[in-house]
Tab-separated table of C-alpha atoms in Angstrom:
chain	number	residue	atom	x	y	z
A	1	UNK	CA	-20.535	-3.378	17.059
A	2	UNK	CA	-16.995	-2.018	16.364
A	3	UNK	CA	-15.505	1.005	16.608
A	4	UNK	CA	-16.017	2.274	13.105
A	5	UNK	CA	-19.391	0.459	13.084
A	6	UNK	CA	-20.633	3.513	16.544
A	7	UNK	CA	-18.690	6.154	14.388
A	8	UNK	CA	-20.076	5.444	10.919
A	9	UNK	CA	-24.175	5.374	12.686
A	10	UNK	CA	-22.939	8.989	14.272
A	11	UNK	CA	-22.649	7.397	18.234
A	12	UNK	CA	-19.209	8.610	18.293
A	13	UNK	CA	-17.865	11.795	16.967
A	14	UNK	CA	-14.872	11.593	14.013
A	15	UNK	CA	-12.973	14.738	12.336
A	16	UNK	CA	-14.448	13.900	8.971
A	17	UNK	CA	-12.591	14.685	5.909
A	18	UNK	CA	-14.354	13.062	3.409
A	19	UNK	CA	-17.602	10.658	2.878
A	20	UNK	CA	-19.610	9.791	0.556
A	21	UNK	CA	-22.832	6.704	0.163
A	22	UNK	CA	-20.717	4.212	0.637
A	23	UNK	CA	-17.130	5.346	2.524
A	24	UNK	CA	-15.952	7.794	5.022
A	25	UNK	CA	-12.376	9.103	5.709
A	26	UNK	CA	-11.504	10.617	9.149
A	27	UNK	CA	-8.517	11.952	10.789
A	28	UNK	CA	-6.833	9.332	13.279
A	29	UNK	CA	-6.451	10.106	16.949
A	30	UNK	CA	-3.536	8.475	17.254
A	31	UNK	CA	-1.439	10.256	14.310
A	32	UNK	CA	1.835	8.178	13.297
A	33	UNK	CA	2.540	11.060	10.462
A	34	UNK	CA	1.589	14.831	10.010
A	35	UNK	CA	-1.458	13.568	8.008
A	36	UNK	CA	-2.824	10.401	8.938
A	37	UNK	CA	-6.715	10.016	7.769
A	38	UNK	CA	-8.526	6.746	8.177
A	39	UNK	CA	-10.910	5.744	5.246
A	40	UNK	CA	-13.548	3.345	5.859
A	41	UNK	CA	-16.071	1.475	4.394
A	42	UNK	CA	-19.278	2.489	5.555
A	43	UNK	CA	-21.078	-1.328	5.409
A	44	UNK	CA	-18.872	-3.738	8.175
A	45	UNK	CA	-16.336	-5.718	6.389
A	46	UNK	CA	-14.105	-7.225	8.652
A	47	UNK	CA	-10.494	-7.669	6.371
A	48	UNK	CA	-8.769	-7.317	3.189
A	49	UNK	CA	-9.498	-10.770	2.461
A	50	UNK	CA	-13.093	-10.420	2.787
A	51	UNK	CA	-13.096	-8.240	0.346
A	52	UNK	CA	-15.050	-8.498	-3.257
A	53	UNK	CA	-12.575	-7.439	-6.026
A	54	UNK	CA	-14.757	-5.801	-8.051
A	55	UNK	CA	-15.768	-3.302	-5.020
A	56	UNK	CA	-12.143	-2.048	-4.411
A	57	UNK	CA	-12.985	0.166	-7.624
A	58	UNK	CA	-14.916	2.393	-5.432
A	59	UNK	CA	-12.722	2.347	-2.470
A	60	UNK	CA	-9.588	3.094	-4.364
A	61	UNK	CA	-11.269	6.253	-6.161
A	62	UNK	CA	-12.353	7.410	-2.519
A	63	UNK	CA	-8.798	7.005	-1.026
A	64	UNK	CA	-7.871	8.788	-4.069
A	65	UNK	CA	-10.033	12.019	-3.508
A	66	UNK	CA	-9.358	11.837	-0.332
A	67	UNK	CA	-5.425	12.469	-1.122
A	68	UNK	CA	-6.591	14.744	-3.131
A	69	UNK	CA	-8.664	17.101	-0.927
A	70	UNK	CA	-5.621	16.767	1.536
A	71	UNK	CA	-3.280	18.260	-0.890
A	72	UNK	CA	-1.224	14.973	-0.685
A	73	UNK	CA	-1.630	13.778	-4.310
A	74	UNK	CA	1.220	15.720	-5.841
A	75	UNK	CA	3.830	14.929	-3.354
A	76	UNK	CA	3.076	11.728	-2.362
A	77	UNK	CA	1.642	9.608	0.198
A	78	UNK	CA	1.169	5.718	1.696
A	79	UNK	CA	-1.761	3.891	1.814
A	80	UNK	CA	-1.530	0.738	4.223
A	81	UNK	CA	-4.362	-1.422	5.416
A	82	UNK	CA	-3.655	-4.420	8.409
A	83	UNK	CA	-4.854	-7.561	7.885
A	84	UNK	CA	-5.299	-9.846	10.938
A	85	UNK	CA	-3.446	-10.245	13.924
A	86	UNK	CA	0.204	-10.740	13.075
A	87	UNK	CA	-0.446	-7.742	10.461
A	88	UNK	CA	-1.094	-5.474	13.629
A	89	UNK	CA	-4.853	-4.868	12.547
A	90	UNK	CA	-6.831	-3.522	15.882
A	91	UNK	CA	-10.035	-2.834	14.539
A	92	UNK	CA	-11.968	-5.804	12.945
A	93	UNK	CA	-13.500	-3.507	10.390
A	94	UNK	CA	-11.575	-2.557	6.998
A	95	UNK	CA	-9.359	0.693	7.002
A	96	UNK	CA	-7.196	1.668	5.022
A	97	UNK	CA	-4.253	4.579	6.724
A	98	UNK	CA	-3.623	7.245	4.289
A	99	UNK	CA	-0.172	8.992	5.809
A	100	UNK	CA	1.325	12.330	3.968
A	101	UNK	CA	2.711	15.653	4.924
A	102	UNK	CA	6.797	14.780	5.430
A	103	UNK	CA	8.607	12.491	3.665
A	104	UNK	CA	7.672	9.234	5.218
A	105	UNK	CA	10.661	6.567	6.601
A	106	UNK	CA	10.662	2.698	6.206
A	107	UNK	CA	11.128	0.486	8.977
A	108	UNK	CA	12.806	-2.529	8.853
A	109	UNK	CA	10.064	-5.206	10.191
A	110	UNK	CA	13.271	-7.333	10.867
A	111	UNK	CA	13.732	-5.771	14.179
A	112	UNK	CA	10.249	-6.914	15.328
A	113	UNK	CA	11.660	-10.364	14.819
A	114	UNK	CA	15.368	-9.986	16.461
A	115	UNK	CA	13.748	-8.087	19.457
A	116	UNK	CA	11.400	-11.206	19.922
A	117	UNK	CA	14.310	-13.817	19.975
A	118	UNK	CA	16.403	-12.178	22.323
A	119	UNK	CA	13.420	-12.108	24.708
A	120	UNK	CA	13.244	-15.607	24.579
């Protein structure tokens, strides 16, 4: 059972912003931005590329509200999900990050790269 699996069945506690039948967004413990919410689906999917097209229609509504309760939809925010290893995805269970609050920096992924071939 992951992670999100023991916090969706209640086994471990979650600040819960928003949830409804079928998702459930909660603030990260780990916060990379001055908002950073989690949104989940509540049945186990394990990636992006698992996932049914047609469903997204739900989830992207949710992720919307949720930017909306958090006073994030006029301003602006980023949505990001992992996919798999190289795509830094920790928990095998869909998640999408919603991040807001500041105005959010890019980093250049092209230092993960030059940092690995000077350690080799």
């Amino acid at each position: 059972m992951t992670l999100f699996e023991r916090i969706v069945a209640g086994e471990i506690p979650c600040n819960k912003v928003h949830e409804n039948s079928d998702f459930l967004a909660f603030h990260d413990i780990n916060p990379k931005a001055p908002i950073h919410v989690l949104a989940i689906p509540k049945k186990c999917v394990r990636s992006f590329q698992e996932v049914d097209p047609s469903w997204m229609g739900g989830m992207t509504s949710f992720i919307q509200e949720v930017a909306r309760k958090l006073g994030l939809d006029e301003a602006g925010y980023r949505v990001i999900t992992n996919i798999g290893y190289d795509g830094g995805q920790e928990v095998p269970h869909l998640h999408f990050h919603i991040l807001g609050g500041a105005r959010l920096a890019w980093v250049d992924l092209r230092e993960n790269e030059n940092q690995a071939k000077k350690s080799l």
